[in-house]
XYZ file of N, CA and C in Angstrom:
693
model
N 7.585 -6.271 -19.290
C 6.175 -6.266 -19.682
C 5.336 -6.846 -18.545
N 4.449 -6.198 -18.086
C 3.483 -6.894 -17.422
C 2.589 -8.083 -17.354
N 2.135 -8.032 -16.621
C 1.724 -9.963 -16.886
C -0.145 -9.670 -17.471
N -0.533 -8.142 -17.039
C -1.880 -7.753 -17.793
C -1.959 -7.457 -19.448
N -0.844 -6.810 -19.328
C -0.293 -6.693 -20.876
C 0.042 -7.461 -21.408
N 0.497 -9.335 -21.239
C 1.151 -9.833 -21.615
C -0.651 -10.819 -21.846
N -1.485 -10.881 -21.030
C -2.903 -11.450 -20.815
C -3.980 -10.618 -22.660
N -3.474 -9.387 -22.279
C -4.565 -8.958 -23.267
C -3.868 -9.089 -24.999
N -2.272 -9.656 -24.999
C -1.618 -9.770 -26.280
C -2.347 -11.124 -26.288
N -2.033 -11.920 -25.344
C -2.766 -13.537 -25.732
C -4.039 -13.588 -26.134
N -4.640 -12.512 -25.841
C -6.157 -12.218 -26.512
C -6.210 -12.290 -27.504
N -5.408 -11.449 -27.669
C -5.732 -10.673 -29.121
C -5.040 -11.788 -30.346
N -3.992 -12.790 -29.633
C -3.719 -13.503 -30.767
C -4.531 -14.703 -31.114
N -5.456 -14.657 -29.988
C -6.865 -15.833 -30.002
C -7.933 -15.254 -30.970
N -7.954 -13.950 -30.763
C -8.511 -13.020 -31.404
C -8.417 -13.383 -33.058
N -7.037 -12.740 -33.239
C -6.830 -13.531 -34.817
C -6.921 -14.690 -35.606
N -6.393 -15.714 -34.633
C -7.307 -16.848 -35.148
C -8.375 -17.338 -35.274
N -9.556 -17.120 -34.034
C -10.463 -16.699 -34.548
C -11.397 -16.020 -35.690
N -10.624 -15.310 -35.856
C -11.079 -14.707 -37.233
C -10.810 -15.193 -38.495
N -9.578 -15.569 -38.491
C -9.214 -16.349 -39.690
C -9.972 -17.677 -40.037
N -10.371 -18.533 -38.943
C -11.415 -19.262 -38.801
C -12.755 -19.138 -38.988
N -13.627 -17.721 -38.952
C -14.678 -17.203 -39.215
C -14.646 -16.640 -40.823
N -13.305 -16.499 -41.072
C -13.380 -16.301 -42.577
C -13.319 -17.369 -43.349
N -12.925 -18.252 -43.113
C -12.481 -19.540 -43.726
C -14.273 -20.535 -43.721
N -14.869 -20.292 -42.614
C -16.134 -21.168 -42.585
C -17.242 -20.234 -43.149
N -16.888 -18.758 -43.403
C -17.624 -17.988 -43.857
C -17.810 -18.406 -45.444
N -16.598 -18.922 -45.765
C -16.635 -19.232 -47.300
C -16.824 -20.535 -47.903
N -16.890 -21.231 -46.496
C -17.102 -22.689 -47.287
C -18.936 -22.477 -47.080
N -19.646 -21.887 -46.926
C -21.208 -21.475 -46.565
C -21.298 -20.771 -47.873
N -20.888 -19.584 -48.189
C -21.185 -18.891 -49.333
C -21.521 -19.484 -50.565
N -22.435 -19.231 -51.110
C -22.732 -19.983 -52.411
C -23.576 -21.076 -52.754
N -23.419 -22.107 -51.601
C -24.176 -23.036 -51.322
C -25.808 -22.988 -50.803
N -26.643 -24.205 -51.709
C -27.875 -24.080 -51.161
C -28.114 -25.149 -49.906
N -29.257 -25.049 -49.886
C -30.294 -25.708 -48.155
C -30.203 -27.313 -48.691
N -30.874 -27.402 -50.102
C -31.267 -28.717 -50.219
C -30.148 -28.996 -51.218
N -30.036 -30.354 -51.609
C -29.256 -30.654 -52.604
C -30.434 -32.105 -53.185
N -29.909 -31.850 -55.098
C -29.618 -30.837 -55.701
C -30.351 -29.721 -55.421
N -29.639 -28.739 -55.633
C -30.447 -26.957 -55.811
C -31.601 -26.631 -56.365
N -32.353 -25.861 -55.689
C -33.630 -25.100 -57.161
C -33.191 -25.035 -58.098
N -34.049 -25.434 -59.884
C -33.198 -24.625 -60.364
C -33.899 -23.516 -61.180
N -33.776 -21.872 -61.360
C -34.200 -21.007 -61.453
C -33.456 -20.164 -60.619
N -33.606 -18.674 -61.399
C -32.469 -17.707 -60.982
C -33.308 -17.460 -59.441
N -34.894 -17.085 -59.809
C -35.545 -16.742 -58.197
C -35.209 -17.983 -57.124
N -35.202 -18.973 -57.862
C -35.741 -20.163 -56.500
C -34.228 -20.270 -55.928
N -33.155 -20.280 -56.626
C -31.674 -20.445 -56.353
C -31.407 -19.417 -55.087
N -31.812 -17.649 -55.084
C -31.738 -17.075 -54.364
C -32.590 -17.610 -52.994
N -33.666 -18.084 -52.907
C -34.514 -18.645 -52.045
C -33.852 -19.438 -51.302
N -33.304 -20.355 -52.005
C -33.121 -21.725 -51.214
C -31.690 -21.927 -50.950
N -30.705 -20.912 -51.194
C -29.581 -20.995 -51.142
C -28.958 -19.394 -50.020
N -27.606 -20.195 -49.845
C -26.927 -18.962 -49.267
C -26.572 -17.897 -50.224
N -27.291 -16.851 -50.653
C -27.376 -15.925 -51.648
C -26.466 -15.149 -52.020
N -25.961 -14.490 -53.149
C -24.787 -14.152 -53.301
C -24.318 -12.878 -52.318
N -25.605 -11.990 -51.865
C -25.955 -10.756 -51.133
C -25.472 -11.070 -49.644
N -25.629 -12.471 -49.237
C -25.794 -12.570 -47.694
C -24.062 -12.964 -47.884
N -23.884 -13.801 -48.913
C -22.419 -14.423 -49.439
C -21.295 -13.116 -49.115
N -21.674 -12.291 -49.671
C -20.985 -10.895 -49.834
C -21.130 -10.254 -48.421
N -21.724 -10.066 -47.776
C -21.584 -9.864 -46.307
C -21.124 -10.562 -45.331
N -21.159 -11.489 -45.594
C -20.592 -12.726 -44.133
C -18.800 -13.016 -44.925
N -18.341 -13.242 -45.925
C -16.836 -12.886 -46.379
C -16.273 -10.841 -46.318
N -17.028 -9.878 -46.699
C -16.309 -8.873 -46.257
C -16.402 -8.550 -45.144
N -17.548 -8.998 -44.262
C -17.629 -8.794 -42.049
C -16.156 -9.379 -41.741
N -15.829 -10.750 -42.673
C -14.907 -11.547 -41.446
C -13.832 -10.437 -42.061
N -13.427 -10.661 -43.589
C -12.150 -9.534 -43.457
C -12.078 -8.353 -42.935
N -13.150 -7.505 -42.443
C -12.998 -6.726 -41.511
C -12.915 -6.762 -40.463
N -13.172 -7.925 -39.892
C -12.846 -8.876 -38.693
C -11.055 -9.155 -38.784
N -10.629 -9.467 -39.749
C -9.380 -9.616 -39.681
C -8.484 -8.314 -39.804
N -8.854 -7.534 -40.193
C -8.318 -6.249 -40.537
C -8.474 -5.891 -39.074
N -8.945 -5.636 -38.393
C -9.556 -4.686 -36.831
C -8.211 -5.487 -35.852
N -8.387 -6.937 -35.994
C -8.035 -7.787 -35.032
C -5.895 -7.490 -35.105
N -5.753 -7.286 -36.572
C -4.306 -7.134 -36.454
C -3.854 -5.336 -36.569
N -5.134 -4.699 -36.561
C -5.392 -3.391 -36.142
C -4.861 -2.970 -34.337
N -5.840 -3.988 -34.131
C -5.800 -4.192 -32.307
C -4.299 -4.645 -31.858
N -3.807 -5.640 -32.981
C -2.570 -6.299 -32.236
C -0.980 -5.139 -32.673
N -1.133 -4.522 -33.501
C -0.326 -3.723 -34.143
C -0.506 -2.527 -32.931
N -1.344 -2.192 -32.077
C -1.374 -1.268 -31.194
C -1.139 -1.807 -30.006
N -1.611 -3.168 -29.156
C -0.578 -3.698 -28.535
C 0.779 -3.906 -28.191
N 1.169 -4.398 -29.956
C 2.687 -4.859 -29.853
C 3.477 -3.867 -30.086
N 2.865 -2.987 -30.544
C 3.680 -1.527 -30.898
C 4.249 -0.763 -29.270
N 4.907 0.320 -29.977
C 5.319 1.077 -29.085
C 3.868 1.355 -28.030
N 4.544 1.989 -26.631
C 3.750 2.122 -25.791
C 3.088 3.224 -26.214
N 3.918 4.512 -26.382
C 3.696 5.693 -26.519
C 2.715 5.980 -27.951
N 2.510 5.375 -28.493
C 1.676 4.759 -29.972
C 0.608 3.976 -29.694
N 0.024 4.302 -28.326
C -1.335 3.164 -28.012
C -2.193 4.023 -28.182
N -3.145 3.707 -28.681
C -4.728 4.866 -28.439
C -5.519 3.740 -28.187
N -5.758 3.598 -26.892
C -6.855 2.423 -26.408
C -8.180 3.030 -26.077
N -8.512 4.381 -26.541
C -9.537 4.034 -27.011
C -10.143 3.541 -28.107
N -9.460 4.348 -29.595
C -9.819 3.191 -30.314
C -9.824 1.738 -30.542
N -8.597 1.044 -29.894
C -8.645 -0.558 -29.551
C -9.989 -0.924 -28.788
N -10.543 -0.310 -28.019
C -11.653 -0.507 -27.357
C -12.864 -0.648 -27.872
N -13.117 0.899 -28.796
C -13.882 0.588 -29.868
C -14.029 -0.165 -30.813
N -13.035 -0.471 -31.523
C -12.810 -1.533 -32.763
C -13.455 -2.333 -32.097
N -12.978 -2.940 -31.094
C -13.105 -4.234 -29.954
C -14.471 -4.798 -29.868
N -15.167 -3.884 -29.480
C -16.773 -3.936 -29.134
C -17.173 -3.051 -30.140
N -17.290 -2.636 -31.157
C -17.620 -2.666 -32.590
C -17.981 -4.136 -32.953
N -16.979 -4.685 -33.133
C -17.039 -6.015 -33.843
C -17.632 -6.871 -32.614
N -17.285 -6.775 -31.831
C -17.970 -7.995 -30.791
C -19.435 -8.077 -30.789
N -19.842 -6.732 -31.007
C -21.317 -5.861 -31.026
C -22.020 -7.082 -32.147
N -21.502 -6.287 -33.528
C -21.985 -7.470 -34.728
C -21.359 -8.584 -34.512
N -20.824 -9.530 -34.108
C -20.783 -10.803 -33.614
C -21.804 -11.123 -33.538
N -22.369 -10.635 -32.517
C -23.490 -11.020 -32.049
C -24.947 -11.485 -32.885
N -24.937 -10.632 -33.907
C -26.187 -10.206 -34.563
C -25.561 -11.847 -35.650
N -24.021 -11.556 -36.203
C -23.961 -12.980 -37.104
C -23.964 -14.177 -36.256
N -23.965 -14.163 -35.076
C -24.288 -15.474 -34.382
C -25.715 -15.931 -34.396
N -26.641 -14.798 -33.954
C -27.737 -14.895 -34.160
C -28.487 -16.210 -35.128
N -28.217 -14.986 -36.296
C -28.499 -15.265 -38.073
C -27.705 -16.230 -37.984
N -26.635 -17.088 -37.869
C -26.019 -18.112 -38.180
C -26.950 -19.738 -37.199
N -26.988 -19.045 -36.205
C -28.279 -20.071 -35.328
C -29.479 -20.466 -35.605
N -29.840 -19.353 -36.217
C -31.265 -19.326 -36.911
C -31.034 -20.005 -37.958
N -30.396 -20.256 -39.225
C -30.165 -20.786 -40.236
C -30.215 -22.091 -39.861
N -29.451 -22.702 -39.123
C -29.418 -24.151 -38.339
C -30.713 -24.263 -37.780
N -31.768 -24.054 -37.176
C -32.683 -24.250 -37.256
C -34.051 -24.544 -37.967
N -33.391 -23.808 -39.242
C -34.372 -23.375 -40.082
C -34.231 -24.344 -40.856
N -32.815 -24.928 -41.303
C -32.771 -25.889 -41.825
C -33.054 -27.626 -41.098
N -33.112 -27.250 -39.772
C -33.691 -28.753 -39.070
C -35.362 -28.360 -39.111
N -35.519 -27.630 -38.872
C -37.014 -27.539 -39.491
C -37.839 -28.116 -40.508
N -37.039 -27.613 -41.750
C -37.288 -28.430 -43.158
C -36.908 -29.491 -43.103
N -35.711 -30.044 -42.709
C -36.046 -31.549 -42.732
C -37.088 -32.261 -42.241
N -37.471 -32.244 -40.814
C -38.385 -32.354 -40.314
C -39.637 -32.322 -40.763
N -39.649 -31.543 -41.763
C -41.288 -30.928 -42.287
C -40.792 -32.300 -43.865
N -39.722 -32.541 -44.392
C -40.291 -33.435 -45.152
C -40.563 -34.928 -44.975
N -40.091 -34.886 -43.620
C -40.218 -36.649 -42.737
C -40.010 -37.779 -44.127
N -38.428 -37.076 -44.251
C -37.793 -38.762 -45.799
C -38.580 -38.290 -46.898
N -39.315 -37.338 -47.484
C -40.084 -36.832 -48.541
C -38.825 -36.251 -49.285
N -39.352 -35.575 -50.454
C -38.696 -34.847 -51.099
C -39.207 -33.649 -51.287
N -38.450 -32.652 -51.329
C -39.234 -31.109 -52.145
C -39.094 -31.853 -53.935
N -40.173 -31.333 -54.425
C -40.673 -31.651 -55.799
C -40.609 -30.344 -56.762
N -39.643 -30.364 -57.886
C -39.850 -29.314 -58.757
C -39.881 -29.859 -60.022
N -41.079 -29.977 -60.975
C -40.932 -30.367 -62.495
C -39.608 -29.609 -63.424
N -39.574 -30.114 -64.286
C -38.221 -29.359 -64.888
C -38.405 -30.269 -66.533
N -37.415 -29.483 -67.627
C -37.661 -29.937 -68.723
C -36.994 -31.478 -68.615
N -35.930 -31.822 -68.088
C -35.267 -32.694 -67.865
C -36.020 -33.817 -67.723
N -36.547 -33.673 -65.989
C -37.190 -34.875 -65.584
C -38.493 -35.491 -66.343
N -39.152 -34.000 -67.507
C -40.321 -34.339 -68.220
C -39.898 -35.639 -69.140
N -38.883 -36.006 -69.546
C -38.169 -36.777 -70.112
C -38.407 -38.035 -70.070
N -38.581 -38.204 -68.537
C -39.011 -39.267 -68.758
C -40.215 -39.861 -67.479
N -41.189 -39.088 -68.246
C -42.350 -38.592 -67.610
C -43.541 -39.712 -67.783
N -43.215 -41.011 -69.005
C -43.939 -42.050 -69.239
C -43.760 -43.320 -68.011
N -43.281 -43.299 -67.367
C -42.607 -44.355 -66.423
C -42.254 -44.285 -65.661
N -42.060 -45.069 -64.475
C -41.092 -44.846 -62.788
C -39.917 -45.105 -63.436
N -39.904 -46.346 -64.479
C -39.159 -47.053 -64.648
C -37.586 -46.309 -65.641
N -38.543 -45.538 -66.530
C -37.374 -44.275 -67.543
C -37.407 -42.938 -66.497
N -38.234 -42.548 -65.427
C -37.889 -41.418 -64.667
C -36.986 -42.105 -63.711
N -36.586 -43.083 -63.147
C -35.474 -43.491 -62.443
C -34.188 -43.280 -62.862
N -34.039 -43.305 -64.238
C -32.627 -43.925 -64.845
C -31.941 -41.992 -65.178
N -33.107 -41.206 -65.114
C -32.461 -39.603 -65.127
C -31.987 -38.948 -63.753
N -31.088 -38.220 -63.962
C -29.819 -38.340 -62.324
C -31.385 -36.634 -61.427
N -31.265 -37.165 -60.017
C -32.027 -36.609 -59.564
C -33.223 -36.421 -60.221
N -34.145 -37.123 -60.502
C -35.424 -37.321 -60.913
C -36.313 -37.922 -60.286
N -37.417 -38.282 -59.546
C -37.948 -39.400 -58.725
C -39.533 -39.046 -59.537
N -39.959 -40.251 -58.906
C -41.421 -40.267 -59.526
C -42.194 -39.887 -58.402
N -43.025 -38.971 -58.594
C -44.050 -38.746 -58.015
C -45.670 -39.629 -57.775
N -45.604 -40.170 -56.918
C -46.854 -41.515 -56.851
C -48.007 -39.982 -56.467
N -47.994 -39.256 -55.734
C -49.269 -38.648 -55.365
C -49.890 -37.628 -56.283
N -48.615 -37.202 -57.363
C -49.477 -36.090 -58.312
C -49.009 -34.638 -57.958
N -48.532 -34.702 -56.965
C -48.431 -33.238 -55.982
C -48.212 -31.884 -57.505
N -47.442 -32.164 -58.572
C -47.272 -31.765 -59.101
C -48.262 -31.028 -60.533
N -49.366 -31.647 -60.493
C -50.218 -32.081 -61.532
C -50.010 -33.293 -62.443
N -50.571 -32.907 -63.829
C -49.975 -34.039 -64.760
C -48.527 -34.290 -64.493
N -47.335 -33.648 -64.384
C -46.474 -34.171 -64.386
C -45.649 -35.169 -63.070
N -45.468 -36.234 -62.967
C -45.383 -37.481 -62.269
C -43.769 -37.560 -62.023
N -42.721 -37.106 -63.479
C -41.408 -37.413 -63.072
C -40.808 -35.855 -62.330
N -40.500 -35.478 -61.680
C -39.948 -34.636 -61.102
C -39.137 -34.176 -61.063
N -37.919 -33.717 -60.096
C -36.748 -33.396 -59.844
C -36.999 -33.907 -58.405
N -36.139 -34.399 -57.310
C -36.498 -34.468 -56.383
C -35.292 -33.983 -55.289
N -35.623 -33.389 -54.020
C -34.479 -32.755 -53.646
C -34.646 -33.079 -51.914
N -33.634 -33.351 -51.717
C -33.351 -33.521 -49.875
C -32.997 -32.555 -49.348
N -32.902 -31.989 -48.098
C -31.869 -31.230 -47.647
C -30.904 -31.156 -47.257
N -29.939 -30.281 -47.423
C -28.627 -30.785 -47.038
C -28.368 -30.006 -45.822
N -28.150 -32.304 -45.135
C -27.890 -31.366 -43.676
C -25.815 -31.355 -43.559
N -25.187 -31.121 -44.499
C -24.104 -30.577 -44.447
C -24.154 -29.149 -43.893
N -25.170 -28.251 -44.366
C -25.542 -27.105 -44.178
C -25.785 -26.897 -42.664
N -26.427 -27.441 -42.751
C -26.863 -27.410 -40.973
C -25.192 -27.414 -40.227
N -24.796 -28.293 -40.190
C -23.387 -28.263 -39.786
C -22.040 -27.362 -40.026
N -22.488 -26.712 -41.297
C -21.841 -25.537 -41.325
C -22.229 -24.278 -40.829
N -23.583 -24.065 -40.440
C -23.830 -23.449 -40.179
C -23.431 -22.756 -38.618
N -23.339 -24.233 -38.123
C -23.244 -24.915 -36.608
C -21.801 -24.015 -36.385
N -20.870 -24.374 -37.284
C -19.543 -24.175 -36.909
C -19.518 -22.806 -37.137
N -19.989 -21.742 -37.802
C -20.072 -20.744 -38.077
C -20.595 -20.192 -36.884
N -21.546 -20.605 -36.150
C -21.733 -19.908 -35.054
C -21.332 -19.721 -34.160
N -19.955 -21.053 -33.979
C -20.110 -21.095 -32.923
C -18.304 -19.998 -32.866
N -17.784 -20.056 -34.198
C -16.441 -18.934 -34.467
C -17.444 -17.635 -33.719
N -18.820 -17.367 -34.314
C -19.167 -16.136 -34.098
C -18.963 -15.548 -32.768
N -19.528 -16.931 -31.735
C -20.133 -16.634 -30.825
C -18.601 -16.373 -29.986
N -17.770 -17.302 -30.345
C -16.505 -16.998 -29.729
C -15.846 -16.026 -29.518
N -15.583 -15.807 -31.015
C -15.320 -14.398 -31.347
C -15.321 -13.225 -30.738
N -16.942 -13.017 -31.386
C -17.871 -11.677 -29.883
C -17.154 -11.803 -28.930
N -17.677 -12.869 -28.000
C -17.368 -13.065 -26.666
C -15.647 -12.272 -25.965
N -15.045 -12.945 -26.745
C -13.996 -12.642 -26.610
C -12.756 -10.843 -26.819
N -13.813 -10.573 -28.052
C -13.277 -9.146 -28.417
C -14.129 -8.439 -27.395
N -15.406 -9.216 -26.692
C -15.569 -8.272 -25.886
C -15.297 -7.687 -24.665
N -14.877 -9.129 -24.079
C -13.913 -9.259 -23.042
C -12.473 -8.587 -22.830
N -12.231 -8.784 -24.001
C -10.812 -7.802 -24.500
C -10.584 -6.812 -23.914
N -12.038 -6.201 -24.854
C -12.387 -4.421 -24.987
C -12.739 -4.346 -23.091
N -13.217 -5.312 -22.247
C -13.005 -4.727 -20.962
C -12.098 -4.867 -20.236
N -11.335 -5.557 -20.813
C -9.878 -5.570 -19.858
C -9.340 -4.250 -20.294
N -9.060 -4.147 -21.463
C -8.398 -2.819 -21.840
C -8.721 -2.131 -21.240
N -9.881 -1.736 -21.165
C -10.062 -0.685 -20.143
C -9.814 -0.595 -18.838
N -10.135 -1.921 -18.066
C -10.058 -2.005 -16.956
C -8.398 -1.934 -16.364
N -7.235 -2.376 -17.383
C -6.205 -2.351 -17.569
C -5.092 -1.583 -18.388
N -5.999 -0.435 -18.314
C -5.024 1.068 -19.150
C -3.894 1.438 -18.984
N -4.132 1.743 -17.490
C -3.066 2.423 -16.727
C -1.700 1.290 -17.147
N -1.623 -0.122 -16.970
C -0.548 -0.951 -16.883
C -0.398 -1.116 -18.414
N -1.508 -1.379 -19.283
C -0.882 -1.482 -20.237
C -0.850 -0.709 -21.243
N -0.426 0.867 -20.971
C -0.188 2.431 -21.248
C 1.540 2.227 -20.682
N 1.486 2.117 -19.408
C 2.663 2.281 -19.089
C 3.801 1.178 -19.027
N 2.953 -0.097 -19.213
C 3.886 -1.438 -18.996
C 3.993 -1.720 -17.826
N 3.060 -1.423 -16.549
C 3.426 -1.373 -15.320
C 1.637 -1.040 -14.120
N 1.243 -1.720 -13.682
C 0.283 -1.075 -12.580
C 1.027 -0.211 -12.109
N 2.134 -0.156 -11.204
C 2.257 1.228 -10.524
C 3.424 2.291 -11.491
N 3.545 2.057 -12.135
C 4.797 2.702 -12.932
C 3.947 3.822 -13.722
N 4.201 5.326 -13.732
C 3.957 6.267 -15.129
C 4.338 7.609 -14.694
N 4.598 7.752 -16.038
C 5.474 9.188 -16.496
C 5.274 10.444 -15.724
N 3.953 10.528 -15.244
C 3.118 11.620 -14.136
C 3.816 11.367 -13.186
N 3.404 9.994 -12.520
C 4.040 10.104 -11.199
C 5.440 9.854 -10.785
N 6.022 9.562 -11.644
C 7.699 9.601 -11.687
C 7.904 10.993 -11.479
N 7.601 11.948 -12.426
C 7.508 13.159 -12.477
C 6.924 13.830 -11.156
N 6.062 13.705 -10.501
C 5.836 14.010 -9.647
C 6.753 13.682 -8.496
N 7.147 12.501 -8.335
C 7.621 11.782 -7.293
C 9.108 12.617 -7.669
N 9.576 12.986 -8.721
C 10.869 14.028 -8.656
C 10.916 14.734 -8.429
N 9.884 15.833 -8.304
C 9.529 17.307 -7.952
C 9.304 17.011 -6.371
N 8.569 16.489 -5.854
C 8.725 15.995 -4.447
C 9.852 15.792 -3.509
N 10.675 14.814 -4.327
C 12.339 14.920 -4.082
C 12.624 15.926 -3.885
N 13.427 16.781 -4.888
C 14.002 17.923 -4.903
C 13.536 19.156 -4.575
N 11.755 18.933 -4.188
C 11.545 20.076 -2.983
C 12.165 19.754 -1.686
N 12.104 18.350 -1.453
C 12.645 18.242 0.061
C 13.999 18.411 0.297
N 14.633 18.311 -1.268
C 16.438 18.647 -0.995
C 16.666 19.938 -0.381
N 15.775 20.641 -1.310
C 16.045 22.379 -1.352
C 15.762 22.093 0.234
N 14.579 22.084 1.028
C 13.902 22.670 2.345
C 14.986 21.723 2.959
N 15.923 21.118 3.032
C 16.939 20.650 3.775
C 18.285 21.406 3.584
N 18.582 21.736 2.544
C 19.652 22.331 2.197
C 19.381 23.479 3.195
N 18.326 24.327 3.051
C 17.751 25.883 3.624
C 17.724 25.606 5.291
């Protein structure tokens, strides 16, 4: 085996872990909202949270991420004569392609969420609720209800006891790590996809100078020069 062929298998098994890693942080994100506790309401939940829609895309990308990647390695490790590098190429930079776009969106999210913190400088986001109305006579009975705070400015109208919510910068940090599988990722399947190419010939044949043509050729060459010696 060649030492190019032996370069683009180590890829590809960086490759897979990678991915398995992008699936794994893909799912500890899914489901979860920005602030904690959560909105609560079916609209505000979608708002303020990682939505079940975006949930459902960032877990079936990575398993197709994992599917491609032992796609890629199953045509590697396989027989020679069983390579189609162009499709390895494609798959390759297919996915490296959208990498990109979930690195993006995964960066942006981390921002978006240091943003909001920022914008509440130690405040709270404020949502009334039947709960916190509870105990809506007092700081003193709106304290003792779990996530409730009193509202001193009113922001709310008449109602004073609240719900009160921070953001969670867990999020931010997952987000962080999510990008940075993404960014790896890409990077890497894309790099792949140009070695492959750049490295066909050797790892088609198992060999820079070695293939079936020119063996073939290089025999017909021979045994013309036998004949014109024999004659």
């Amino acid at each position: 085996m060649s030492a190019k062929l032996a370069a683009v298998k180590a890829l590809t098994v960086i490759i897979i872990l990678l991915s398995i890693g992008h699936f794994v942080s893909s799912i500890m994100i899914s489901r979860n909202c920005y602030v904690k506790p959560c909105y609560e309401g079916h609209g505000l939940e979608l708002l303020w949270s990682v939505n079940i829609g975006r949930s459902f895309r960032l877990i079936v990308f990575s398993l197709i991420n994992i599917a491609t990647s032992l796609y890629v390695a199953r045509g590697l490790f396989g027989s020679p004569q069983g390579r189609k590098l162009g499709l390895l190429i494609g798959a390759l930079f297919a996915m490296g392609f959208f990498m990109g776009f979930f690195t993006f969106s995964a960066t942006a999210a981390t921002g978006m969420i240091s943003n909001l913190n920022a914008h509440l400088n130690g405040e709270y986001f404020k949502q009334p609720t039947e709960l916190c109305l509870q105990g809506n006579a007092n700081r003193t009975s709106c304290g003792e209800i779990k996530n409730c705070v009193w509202d001193d400015v009113g922001s709310t109208g008449d109602t004073r006891c609240v719900r009160g919510m921070l953001v969670d910068l867990e999020m931010s940090t997952k987000f962080k790590i999510l990008a940075i599988f993404c960014g790896l990722l890409g990077s890497i399947q894309l790099f792949t996809a140009f070695l492959i190419y750049t490295w066909r010939q050797a790892i088609i044949y198992g060999s820079q100078f070695s293939s079936p043509f020119l063996d073939a050729e290089t025999t017909e060459y021979k045994s013309i020069q036998r004949r014109e010696n024999l004659d």
